[in-house]
Amino acid sequence: MRGCTRCGLRAGCSGVVFGEGDARAHLCLIGEGPGATEDELGRPFVGAAGQLLDRILAAAGFRRAQVYITNVVLCRPPGNRVPSDEEMAACRPRLQRQLRQIDPGIVVALGGTAVRALVDPRGRISQTRGRWHQLDGRWVLATYHPAYLLRNPGAKNAAWADFRMVVDLYRRLYGDPGPGA
Ligand code: URA
């Protein structure tokens, strides 16, 4: 994948930002694509939005190493623009393969791009968040992207309600996630 040429993004970024976490995780979180910090450090969700995601996960009782975190596209779109439909389509077989391999029962779609990749190609976060969707036998919940929450702190309560739904289902399916970070 390091030399992937399925779309033009690889040519304009520093490197492929692979997902990370437990390769057998029951819970997988999927963002949009690497930002500048992720591109520089080669790890997903390590910039400001990633730090907020870490705090949300810890408050929900999850350690980061216990879940799997990846993105709809693995290469940073220039200037952090939203990946195009073609770029998302080019990375889709990789995302589908990973979901099959990791086989999480619960997937959280972080933001509109992940909604369009996982729930509905024309979906909007405002209409899809807060309720469960099904994808290939997995439960998918959409919620606001942490970068959106940084810009719109008023949406944090709704995002927290979404994460409570994730914890409740996780408990029912797999037991207590644990004490968090
Ligand atoms: N935003 C994303 O969608 N993904 C990351 O990895 C970082 C920021």
Short mmCIF file of N, CA and C and ligand atoms in Angstrom, two decimals:
data_model
loop_
_atom_site.label_atom_id
_atom_site.label_comp_id
_atom_site.label_asym_id
_atom_site.label_seq_id
_atom_site.Cartn_x
_atom_site.Cartn_y
_atom_site.Cartn_z
N MET A 1 0.82 -1.21 0.00
CA MET A 1 0.00 0.00 0.00
C MET A 1 0.86 1.27 0.00
N ARG A 2 2.13 1.12 0.45
CA ARG A 2 2.94 2.33 0.58
C ARG A 2 3.14 3.04 -0.76
N GLY A 3 3.17 2.27 -1.83
CA GLY A 3 3.35 2.87 -3.15
C GLY A 3 2.07 2.87 -3.95
N CYS A 4 0.94 2.91 -3.27
CA CYS A 4 -0.36 2.80 -3.95
C CYS A 4 -0.54 3.93 -4.97
N THR A 5 -1.05 3.57 -6.15
CA THR A 5 -1.33 4.59 -7.17
C THR A 5 -2.78 4.55 -7.61
N ARG A 6 -3.65 4.00 -6.77
CA ARG A 6 -5.06 3.89 -7.16
C ARG A 6 -5.73 5.26 -7.28
N CYS A 7 -5.18 6.26 -6.55
CA CYS A 7 -5.66 7.63 -6.75
C CYS A 7 -4.45 8.55 -6.67
N GLY A 8 -4.67 9.85 -6.87
CA GLY A 8 -3.54 10.78 -6.91
C GLY A 8 -3.04 11.23 -5.55
N LEU A 9 -3.72 10.84 -4.47
CA LEU A 9 -3.36 11.41 -3.16
C LEU A 9 -1.95 11.03 -2.71
N ARG A 10 -1.55 9.78 -2.99
CA ARG A 10 -0.26 9.31 -2.49
C ARG A 10 0.89 10.18 -3.01
N ALA A 11 0.72 10.67 -4.25
CA ALA A 11 1.79 11.47 -4.86
C ALA A 11 1.98 12.81 -4.14
N GLY A 12 0.94 13.27 -3.44
CA GLY A 12 1.03 14.59 -2.82
C GLY A 12 1.16 14.58 -1.31
N CYS A 13 1.33 13.40 -0.71
CA CYS A 13 1.41 13.36 0.75
C CYS A 13 2.76 12.77 1.17
N SER A 14 3.05 12.83 2.47
CA SER A 14 4.35 12.31 2.94
C SER A 14 4.37 10.79 2.99
N GLY A 15 3.24 10.21 3.34
CA GLY A 15 3.21 8.74 3.44
C GLY A 15 1.81 8.25 3.73
N VAL A 16 1.64 6.95 3.60
CA VAL A 16 0.35 6.33 3.88
C VAL A 16 0.18 6.27 5.41
N VAL A 17 -0.97 6.76 5.90
CA VAL A 17 -1.23 6.73 7.34
C VAL A 17 -2.13 5.53 7.62
N PHE A 18 -1.49 4.44 8.03
CA PHE A 18 -2.25 3.22 8.27
C PHE A 18 -3.09 3.35 9.53
N GLY A 19 -4.14 2.55 9.62
CA GLY A 19 -4.93 2.49 10.84
C GLY A 19 -4.10 1.91 11.97
N GLU A 20 -4.58 2.08 13.19
CA GLU A 20 -3.86 1.47 14.30
C GLU A 20 -4.82 1.08 15.41
N GLY A 21 -4.35 0.17 16.24
CA GLY A 21 -5.16 -0.32 17.35
C GLY A 21 -5.17 -1.83 17.36
N ASP A 22 -6.19 -2.39 17.99
CA ASP A 22 -6.31 -3.83 18.11
C ASP A 22 -6.89 -4.40 16.82
N ALA A 23 -6.13 -5.25 16.16
CA ALA A 23 -6.57 -5.81 14.88
C ALA A 23 -7.74 -6.78 15.04
N ARG A 24 -8.13 -7.08 16.30
CA ARG A 24 -9.33 -7.90 16.55
C ARG A 24 -10.37 -7.10 17.33
N ALA A 25 -10.29 -5.76 17.23
CA ALA A 25 -11.16 -4.91 18.05
C ALA A 25 -12.64 -5.14 17.73
N HIS A 26 -13.47 -5.04 18.75
CA HIS A 26 -14.92 -5.09 18.56
C HIS A 26 -15.46 -3.75 18.09
N LEU A 27 -14.67 -2.69 18.33
CA LEU A 27 -15.12 -1.33 17.98
C LEU A 27 -14.09 -0.68 17.06
N CYS A 28 -14.59 -0.22 15.92
CA CYS A 28 -13.71 0.43 14.94
C CYS A 28 -14.23 1.85 14.71
N LEU A 29 -13.35 2.83 14.72
CA LEU A 29 -13.74 4.22 14.46
C LEU A 29 -13.10 4.68 13.16
N ILE A 30 -13.91 5.30 12.33
CA ILE A 30 -13.42 5.66 10.99
C ILE A 30 -13.61 7.15 10.74
N GLY A 31 -12.50 7.83 10.50
CA GLY A 31 -12.53 9.26 10.21
C GLY A 31 -12.47 9.51 8.71
N GLU A 32 -12.12 10.74 8.37
CA GLU A 32 -12.15 11.14 6.96
C GLU A 32 -10.85 10.81 6.24
N GLY A 33 -9.77 11.38 6.74
CA GLY A 33 -8.47 11.19 6.12
C GLY A 33 -7.44 11.90 6.97
N PRO A 34 -6.17 11.56 6.82
CA PRO A 34 -5.14 12.17 7.66
C PRO A 34 -5.08 13.68 7.45
N GLY A 35 -4.81 14.39 8.54
CA GLY A 35 -4.54 15.83 8.46
C GLY A 35 -3.03 16.04 8.44
N ALA A 36 -2.62 17.32 8.63
CA ALA A 36 -1.20 17.65 8.52
C ALA A 36 -0.37 16.91 9.58
N THR A 37 -0.84 16.87 10.82
CA THR A 37 -0.07 16.22 11.89
C THR A 37 0.02 14.73 11.65
N GLU A 38 -1.08 14.14 11.22
CA GLU A 38 -1.10 12.70 10.95
C GLU A 38 -0.15 12.36 9.80
N ASP A 39 -0.16 13.22 8.77
CA ASP A 39 0.72 13.02 7.61
C ASP A 39 2.18 13.10 8.04
N GLU A 40 2.46 14.04 8.93
CA GLU A 40 3.85 14.23 9.39
C GLU A 40 4.29 13.05 10.27
N LEU A 41 3.41 12.61 11.17
CA LEU A 41 3.80 11.59 12.15
C LEU A 41 3.48 10.16 11.69
N GLY A 42 2.66 10.05 10.63
CA GLY A 42 2.35 8.72 10.10
C GLY A 42 1.42 7.90 10.97
N ARG A 43 0.61 8.59 11.80
CA ARG A 43 -0.36 7.89 12.66
C ARG A 43 -1.71 8.61 12.58
N PRO A 44 -2.81 7.84 12.63
CA PRO A 44 -4.13 8.48 12.52
C PRO A 44 -4.54 9.17 13.81
N PHE A 45 -5.26 10.25 13.68
CA PHE A 45 -5.88 10.95 14.83
C PHE A 45 -4.88 11.21 15.95
N VAL A 46 -3.82 11.93 15.62
CA VAL A 46 -2.85 12.32 16.65
C VAL A 46 -2.75 13.85 16.79
N GLY A 47 -3.46 14.59 15.93
CA GLY A 47 -3.47 16.05 16.06
C GLY A 47 -4.53 16.48 17.08
N ALA A 48 -4.95 17.74 16.99
CA ALA A 48 -5.90 18.27 17.96
C ALA A 48 -7.20 17.45 17.98
N ALA A 49 -7.72 17.10 16.81
CA ALA A 49 -8.97 16.31 16.77
C ALA A 49 -8.74 14.93 17.40
N GLY A 50 -7.56 14.38 17.16
CA GLY A 50 -7.24 13.06 17.73
C GLY A 50 -7.16 13.11 19.25
N GLN A 51 -6.63 14.23 19.75
CA GLN A 51 -6.55 14.34 21.22
C GLN A 51 -7.94 14.43 21.83
N LEU A 52 -8.85 15.12 21.14
CA LEU A 52 -10.24 15.15 21.64
C LEU A 52 -10.85 13.74 21.54
N LEU A 53 -10.57 13.06 20.44
CA LEU A 53 -11.09 11.69 20.31
C LEU A 53 -10.58 10.81 21.45
N ASP A 54 -9.31 10.95 21.78
CA ASP A 54 -8.74 10.17 22.90
C ASP A 54 -9.51 10.45 24.20
N ARG A 55 -9.83 11.73 24.42
CA ARG A 55 -10.54 12.08 25.67
C ARG A 55 -11.96 11.50 25.66
N ILE A 56 -12.60 11.54 24.50
CA ILE A 56 -13.96 10.97 24.41
C ILE A 56 -13.90 9.47 24.67
N LEU A 57 -12.92 8.80 24.03
CA LEU A 57 -12.80 7.35 24.20
C LEU A 57 -12.55 7.01 25.67
N ALA A 58 -11.64 7.76 26.30
CA ALA A 58 -11.32 7.48 27.70
C ALA A 58 -12.55 7.68 28.58
N ALA A 59 -13.30 8.76 28.32
CA ALA A 59 -14.51 9.02 29.12
C ALA A 59 -15.55 7.92 28.91
N ALA A 60 -15.54 7.33 27.72
CA ALA A 60 -16.48 6.24 27.43
C ALA A 60 -15.98 4.91 27.97
N GLY A 61 -14.75 4.88 28.48
CA GLY A 61 -14.24 3.66 29.10
C GLY A 61 -13.32 2.83 28.21
N PHE A 62 -12.93 3.39 27.06
CA PHE A 62 -12.07 2.64 26.13
C PHE A 62 -10.63 3.14 26.18
N ARG A 63 -9.71 2.21 26.14
CA ARG A 63 -8.32 2.57 25.87
C ARG A 63 -8.16 2.61 24.36
N ARG A 64 -7.30 3.50 23.89
CA ARG A 64 -7.12 3.63 22.44
C ARG A 64 -6.62 2.31 21.83
N ALA A 65 -5.77 1.59 22.57
CA ALA A 65 -5.21 0.35 22.06
C ALA A 65 -6.24 -0.77 21.95
N GLN A 66 -7.40 -0.53 22.53
CA GLN A 66 -8.44 -1.56 22.59
C GLN A 66 -9.38 -1.48 21.38
N VAL A 67 -9.34 -0.34 20.68
CA VAL A 67 -10.22 -0.14 19.53
C VAL A 67 -9.33 -0.08 18.27
N TYR A 68 -9.95 0.03 17.11
CA TYR A 68 -9.17 0.22 15.89
C TYR A 68 -9.60 1.53 15.26
N ILE A 69 -8.62 2.34 14.87
CA ILE A 69 -8.90 3.67 14.33
C ILE A 69 -8.29 3.78 12.93
N THR A 70 -9.12 4.12 11.96
CA THR A 70 -8.59 4.35 10.62
C THR A 70 -9.41 5.42 9.92
N ASN A 71 -9.16 5.61 8.66
CA ASN A 71 -9.78 6.68 7.89
C ASN A 71 -10.35 6.16 6.57
N VAL A 72 -11.26 6.93 6.00
CA VAL A 72 -11.84 6.57 4.70
C VAL A 72 -10.76 6.56 3.63
N VAL A 73 -9.86 7.53 3.66
CA VAL A 73 -8.67 7.49 2.79
C VAL A 73 -7.42 7.52 3.67
N LEU A 74 -6.38 6.83 3.23
CA LEU A 74 -5.17 6.69 4.06
C LEU A 74 -4.11 7.74 3.75
N CYS A 75 -4.34 8.53 2.71
CA CYS A 75 -3.36 9.56 2.34
C CYS A 75 -3.99 10.94 2.48
N ARG A 76 -3.20 11.87 2.96
CA ARG A 76 -3.73 13.21 3.23
C ARG A 76 -4.12 13.96 1.96
N PRO A 77 -5.39 14.39 1.86
CA PRO A 77 -5.76 15.25 0.73
C PRO A 77 -5.09 16.62 0.89
N PRO A 78 -4.59 17.19 -0.21
CA PRO A 78 -3.88 18.46 -0.12
C PRO A 78 -4.74 19.53 0.55
N GLY A 79 -4.12 20.27 1.47
CA GLY A 79 -4.84 21.35 2.15
C GLY A 79 -6.00 20.85 3.00
N ASN A 80 -6.00 19.56 3.32
CA ASN A 80 -7.08 18.98 4.15
C ASN A 80 -8.45 19.08 3.49
N ARG A 81 -8.48 19.13 2.16
CA ARG A 81 -9.80 19.15 1.53
C ARG A 81 -10.47 17.79 1.74
N VAL A 82 -11.79 17.79 1.51
CA VAL A 82 -12.56 16.55 1.62
C VAL A 82 -12.15 15.64 0.46
N PRO A 83 -11.93 14.34 0.72
CA PRO A 83 -11.57 13.46 -0.40
C PRO A 83 -12.71 13.40 -1.43
N SER A 84 -12.33 13.30 -2.70
CA SER A 84 -13.34 13.24 -3.75
C SER A 84 -13.99 11.85 -3.77
N ASP A 85 -15.11 11.75 -4.49
CA ASP A 85 -15.78 10.45 -4.64
C ASP A 85 -14.82 9.42 -5.22
N GLU A 86 -13.99 9.86 -6.20
CA GLU A 86 -13.05 8.93 -6.85
C GLU A 86 -12.00 8.46 -5.85
N GLU A 87 -11.49 9.38 -5.05
CA GLU A 87 -10.48 9.00 -4.05
C GLU A 87 -11.07 8.06 -3.01
N MET A 88 -12.29 8.35 -2.59
CA MET A 88 -12.94 7.45 -1.63
C MET A 88 -13.16 6.07 -2.25
N ALA A 89 -13.57 6.07 -3.51
CA ALA A 89 -13.82 4.78 -4.18
C ALA A 89 -12.52 3.99 -4.33
N ALA A 90 -11.41 4.70 -4.57
CA ALA A 90 -10.13 4.02 -4.75
C ALA A 90 -9.69 3.34 -3.45
N CYS A 91 -10.02 3.92 -2.31
CA CYS A 91 -9.59 3.37 -1.02
C CYS A 91 -10.65 2.43 -0.43
N ARG A 92 -11.82 2.34 -1.07
CA ARG A 92 -12.92 1.56 -0.50
C ARG A 92 -12.61 0.07 -0.38
N PRO A 93 -12.01 -0.57 -1.41
CA PRO A 93 -11.71 -2.01 -1.26
C PRO A 93 -10.81 -2.27 -0.07
N ARG A 94 -9.86 -1.37 0.20
CA ARG A 94 -8.97 -1.52 1.37
C ARG A 94 -9.78 -1.41 2.66
N LEU A 95 -10.69 -0.43 2.72
CA LEU A 95 -11.50 -0.26 3.93
C LEU A 95 -12.41 -1.48 4.14
N GLN A 96 -13.02 -1.94 3.07
CA GLN A 96 -13.90 -3.11 3.19
C GLN A 96 -13.12 -4.35 3.62
N ARG A 97 -11.92 -4.50 3.04
CA ARG A 97 -11.08 -5.65 3.39
C ARG A 97 -10.70 -5.59 4.88
N GLN A 98 -10.35 -4.39 5.32
CA GLN A 98 -9.96 -4.25 6.73
C GLN A 98 -11.13 -4.55 7.66
N LEU A 99 -12.31 -4.07 7.28
CA LEU A 99 -13.47 -4.34 8.15
C LEU A 99 -13.75 -5.84 8.19
N ARG A 100 -13.57 -6.51 7.05
CA ARG A 100 -13.77 -7.98 7.06
C ARG A 100 -12.74 -8.64 7.95
N GLN A 101 -11.48 -8.19 7.86
CA GLN A 101 -10.40 -8.84 8.62
C GLN A 101 -10.54 -8.58 10.12
N ILE A 102 -10.78 -7.34 10.49
CA ILE A 102 -10.89 -6.99 11.92
C ILE A 102 -12.21 -7.51 12.47
N ASP A 103 -13.25 -7.42 11.64
CA ASP A 103 -14.57 -7.95 11.96
C ASP A 103 -15.18 -7.33 13.22
N PRO A 104 -15.18 -5.99 13.33
CA PRO A 104 -15.79 -5.37 14.51
C PRO A 104 -17.31 -5.49 14.44
N GLY A 105 -17.94 -5.65 15.60
CA GLY A 105 -19.41 -5.66 15.61
C GLY A 105 -19.97 -4.26 15.57
N ILE A 106 -19.14 -3.28 15.99
CA ILE A 106 -19.60 -1.89 16.07
C ILE A 106 -18.62 -0.98 15.34
N VAL A 107 -19.17 -0.12 14.50
CA VAL A 107 -18.35 0.83 13.74
C VAL A 107 -18.89 2.23 14.01
N VAL A 108 -18.01 3.17 14.32
CA VAL A 108 -18.43 4.56 14.48
C VAL A 108 -17.91 5.36 13.29
N ALA A 109 -18.82 5.98 12.57
CA ALA A 109 -18.47 6.84 11.44
C ALA A 109 -18.32 8.25 11.96
N LEU A 110 -17.09 8.77 11.89
CA LEU A 110 -16.82 10.10 12.44
C LEU A 110 -16.95 11.14 11.33
N GLY A 111 -18.10 11.80 11.28
CA GLY A 111 -18.28 12.90 10.33
C GLY A 111 -18.88 12.48 9.00
N GLY A 112 -19.16 13.50 8.20
CA GLY A 112 -19.91 13.31 6.97
C GLY A 112 -19.22 12.42 5.94
N THR A 113 -17.91 12.53 5.82
CA THR A 113 -17.22 11.70 4.81
C THR A 113 -17.36 10.22 5.16
N ALA A 114 -17.20 9.90 6.44
CA ALA A 114 -17.36 8.49 6.86
C ALA A 114 -18.80 8.04 6.69
N VAL A 115 -19.76 8.94 6.92
CA VAL A 115 -21.17 8.60 6.68
C VAL A 115 -21.36 8.23 5.21
N ARG A 116 -20.77 9.05 4.32
CA ARG A 116 -20.97 8.79 2.89
C ARG A 116 -20.26 7.51 2.46
N ALA A 117 -19.16 7.17 3.12
CA ALA A 117 -18.44 5.94 2.76
C ALA A 117 -19.14 4.70 3.33
N LEU A 118 -19.81 4.85 4.47
CA LEU A 118 -20.28 3.65 5.19
C LEU A 118 -21.79 3.51 5.27
N VAL A 119 -22.50 4.62 5.26
CA VAL A 119 -23.94 4.55 5.55
C VAL A 119 -24.77 4.88 4.31
N ASP A 120 -24.47 6.01 3.68
CA ASP A 120 -25.31 6.47 2.58
C ASP A 120 -24.49 7.45 1.75
N PRO A 121 -24.26 7.15 0.46
CA PRO A 121 -23.41 8.01 -0.36
C PRO A 121 -23.91 9.45 -0.43
N ARG A 122 -25.18 9.68 -0.17
CA ARG A 122 -25.71 11.05 -0.17
C ARG A 122 -26.05 11.52 1.24
N GLY A 123 -25.63 10.76 2.24
CA GLY A 123 -26.04 11.02 3.62
C GLY A 123 -25.42 12.29 4.18
N ARG A 124 -26.12 12.88 5.11
CA ARG A 124 -25.62 14.04 5.84
C ARG A 124 -25.55 13.66 7.30
N ILE A 125 -24.54 14.17 7.95
CA ILE A 125 -24.33 13.79 9.35
C ILE A 125 -25.54 14.18 10.20
N SER A 126 -26.13 15.33 9.91
CA SER A 126 -27.26 15.79 10.74
C SER A 126 -28.44 14.83 10.65
N GLN A 127 -28.58 14.14 9.52
CA GLN A 127 -29.72 13.24 9.38
C GLN A 127 -29.40 11.80 9.75
N THR A 128 -28.15 11.46 9.80
CA THR A 128 -27.80 10.04 10.05
C THR A 128 -27.33 9.79 11.48
N ARG A 129 -26.88 10.81 12.17
CA ARG A 129 -26.28 10.58 13.49
C ARG A 129 -27.36 10.20 14.51
N GLY A 130 -26.88 9.57 15.58
CA GLY A 130 -27.77 9.32 16.71
C GLY A 130 -28.66 8.11 16.56
N ARG A 131 -28.54 7.35 15.51
CA ARG A 131 -29.30 6.10 15.42
C ARG A 131 -28.45 5.05 14.71
N TRP A 132 -28.83 3.81 14.94
CA TRP A 132 -28.02 2.71 14.43
C TRP A 132 -28.34 2.42 12.97
N HIS A 133 -27.29 2.10 12.22
CA HIS A 133 -27.43 1.65 10.84
C HIS A 133 -26.77 0.28 10.75
N GLN A 134 -27.05 -0.44 9.69
CA GLN A 134 -26.44 -1.76 9.49
C GLN A 134 -25.54 -1.74 8.26
N LEU A 135 -24.39 -2.36 8.39
CA LEU A 135 -23.49 -2.51 7.24
C LEU A 135 -22.89 -3.90 7.30
N ASP A 136 -23.26 -4.76 6.37
CA ASP A 136 -22.70 -6.11 6.31
C ASP A 136 -22.75 -6.80 7.67
N GLY A 137 -23.87 -6.66 8.37
CA GLY A 137 -24.03 -7.33 9.66
C GLY A 137 -23.36 -6.61 10.83
N ARG A 138 -22.83 -5.42 10.58
CA ARG A 138 -22.23 -4.65 11.69
C ARG A 138 -23.15 -3.48 12.05
N TRP A 139 -23.10 -3.11 13.31
CA TRP A 139 -23.84 -1.92 13.76
C TRP A 139 -22.97 -0.69 13.50
N VAL A 140 -23.55 0.27 12.82
CA VAL A 140 -22.81 1.50 12.50
C VAL A 140 -23.54 2.69 13.11
N LEU A 141 -22.80 3.50 13.85
CA LEU A 141 -23.35 4.73 14.39
C LEU A 141 -22.55 5.91 13.86
N ALA A 142 -23.25 6.88 13.35
CA ALA A 142 -22.58 8.10 12.87
C ALA A 142 -22.61 9.15 13.97
N THR A 143 -21.54 9.87 14.09
CA THR A 143 -21.51 11.00 15.02
C THR A 143 -20.63 12.10 14.44
N TYR A 144 -20.62 13.24 15.12
CA TYR A 144 -19.83 14.36 14.63
C TYR A 144 -18.34 14.04 14.66
N HIS A 145 -17.64 14.55 13.67
CA HIS A 145 -16.19 14.42 13.64
C HIS A 145 -15.61 15.28 14.78
N PRO A 146 -14.57 14.77 15.48
CA PRO A 146 -14.01 15.57 16.57
C PRO A 146 -13.50 16.95 16.11
N ALA A 147 -13.05 17.09 14.88
CA ALA A 147 -12.63 18.41 14.40
C ALA A 147 -13.83 19.37 14.36
N TYR A 148 -14.98 18.85 14.01
CA TYR A 148 -16.21 19.66 14.03
C TYR A 148 -16.53 20.07 15.47
N LEU A 149 -16.33 19.12 16.39
CA LEU A 149 -16.63 19.43 17.80
C LEU A 149 -15.69 20.51 18.34
N LEU A 150 -14.45 20.52 17.85
CA LEU A 150 -13.53 21.58 18.28
C LEU A 150 -14.02 22.95 17.81
N ARG A 151 -14.60 22.98 16.62
CA ARG A 151 -15.10 24.25 16.08
C ARG A 151 -16.49 24.60 16.62
N ASN A 152 -17.23 23.56 17.02
CA ASN A 152 -18.62 23.74 17.47
C ASN A 152 -18.84 23.02 18.78
N PRO A 153 -18.31 23.56 19.87
CA PRO A 153 -18.40 22.85 21.15
C PRO A 153 -19.84 22.59 21.58
N GLY A 154 -20.78 23.38 21.05
CA GLY A 154 -22.20 23.16 21.39
C GLY A 154 -22.71 21.81 20.94
N ALA A 155 -21.99 21.15 20.01
CA ALA A 155 -22.44 19.84 19.51
C ALA A 155 -21.90 18.69 20.37
N LYS A 156 -21.09 19.05 21.40
CA LYS A 156 -20.46 17.97 22.19
C LYS A 156 -21.48 17.12 22.95
N ASN A 157 -22.56 17.75 23.42
CA ASN A 157 -23.56 16.97 24.16
C ASN A 157 -24.18 15.90 23.27
N ALA A 158 -24.48 16.28 22.04
CA ALA A 158 -25.08 15.30 21.12
C ALA A 158 -24.07 14.19 20.82
N ALA A 159 -22.81 14.55 20.63
CA ALA A 159 -21.78 13.53 20.36
C ALA A 159 -21.64 12.59 21.56
N TRP A 160 -21.71 13.17 22.74
CA TRP A 160 -21.59 12.33 23.93
C TRP A 160 -22.77 11.37 24.03
N ALA A 161 -23.96 11.85 23.69
CA ALA A 161 -25.14 10.95 23.68
C ALA A 161 -24.90 9.81 22.69
N ASP A 162 -24.27 10.12 21.54
CA ASP A 162 -23.96 9.07 20.56
C ASP A 162 -23.00 8.05 21.17
N PHE A 163 -21.97 8.54 21.85
CA PHE A 163 -20.99 7.61 22.43
C PHE A 163 -21.59 6.79 23.56
N ARG A 164 -22.59 7.36 24.26
CA ARG A 164 -23.28 6.55 25.28
C ARG A 164 -23.99 5.37 24.60
N MET A 165 -24.55 5.61 23.43
CA MET A 165 -25.21 4.51 22.70
C MET A 165 -24.19 3.44 22.34
N VAL A 166 -22.99 3.88 21.95
CA VAL A 166 -21.93 2.92 21.59
C VAL A 166 -21.55 2.09 22.81
N VAL A 167 -21.36 2.76 23.95
CA VAL A 167 -20.97 2.04 25.16
C VAL A 167 -22.07 1.05 25.56
N ASP A 168 -23.32 1.50 25.49
CA ASP A 168 -24.43 0.61 25.89
C ASP A 168 -24.45 -0.64 25.02
N LEU A 169 -24.32 -0.45 23.71
CA LEU A 169 -24.34 -1.63 22.83
C LEU A 169 -23.11 -2.50 23.06
N TYR A 170 -21.95 -1.86 23.24
CA TYR A 170 -20.71 -2.62 23.47
C TYR A 170 -20.88 -3.48 24.72
N ARG A 171 -21.44 -2.90 25.78
CA ARG A 171 -21.66 -3.66 27.03
C ARG A 171 -22.56 -4.86 26.79
N ARG A 172 -23.63 -4.62 26.00
CA ARG A 172 -24.58 -5.72 25.77
C ARG A 172 -23.93 -6.84 24.96
N LEU A 173 -23.10 -6.45 23.99
CA LEU A 173 -22.52 -7.46 23.10
C LEU A 173 -21.26 -8.11 23.68
N TYR A 174 -20.43 -7.29 24.36
CA TYR A 174 -19.07 -7.77 24.72
C TYR A 174 -18.72 -7.60 26.19
N GLY A 175 -19.58 -6.96 26.97
CA GLY A 175 -19.25 -6.72 28.37
C GLY A 175 -18.61 -5.35 28.54
N ASP A 176 -18.20 -5.09 29.77
CA ASP A 176 -17.67 -3.78 30.13
C ASP A 176 -16.39 -3.48 29.35
N PRO A 177 -16.29 -2.30 28.69
CA PRO A 177 -15.04 -2.01 27.98
C PRO A 177 -13.84 -1.82 28.92
N GLY A 178 -14.10 -1.42 30.16
CA GLY A 178 -12.98 -1.21 31.09
C GLY A 178 -12.95 0.22 31.58
N PRO A 179 -11.90 0.58 32.31
CA PRO A 179 -11.87 1.87 32.97
C PRO A 179 -11.40 3.03 32.08
N GLY A 180 -11.09 2.80 30.82
CA GLY A 180 -10.62 3.90 29.96
C GLY A 180 -9.11 4.05 29.99
N ALA A 181 -8.65 5.21 29.52
CA ALA A 181 -7.22 5.42 29.32
C ALA A 181 -6.42 5.27 30.61
N1 URA B 1 -9.11 13.80 10.89
C1 URA B 1 -9.43 12.60 10.34
O1 URA B 1 -10.49 12.43 9.77
N2 URA B 1 -8.54 11.63 10.46
C2 URA B 1 -7.39 11.74 11.10
O2 URA B 1 -6.64 10.77 11.15
C3 URA B 1 -7.10 12.99 11.67
C4 URA B 1 -7.96 13.99 11.56
#
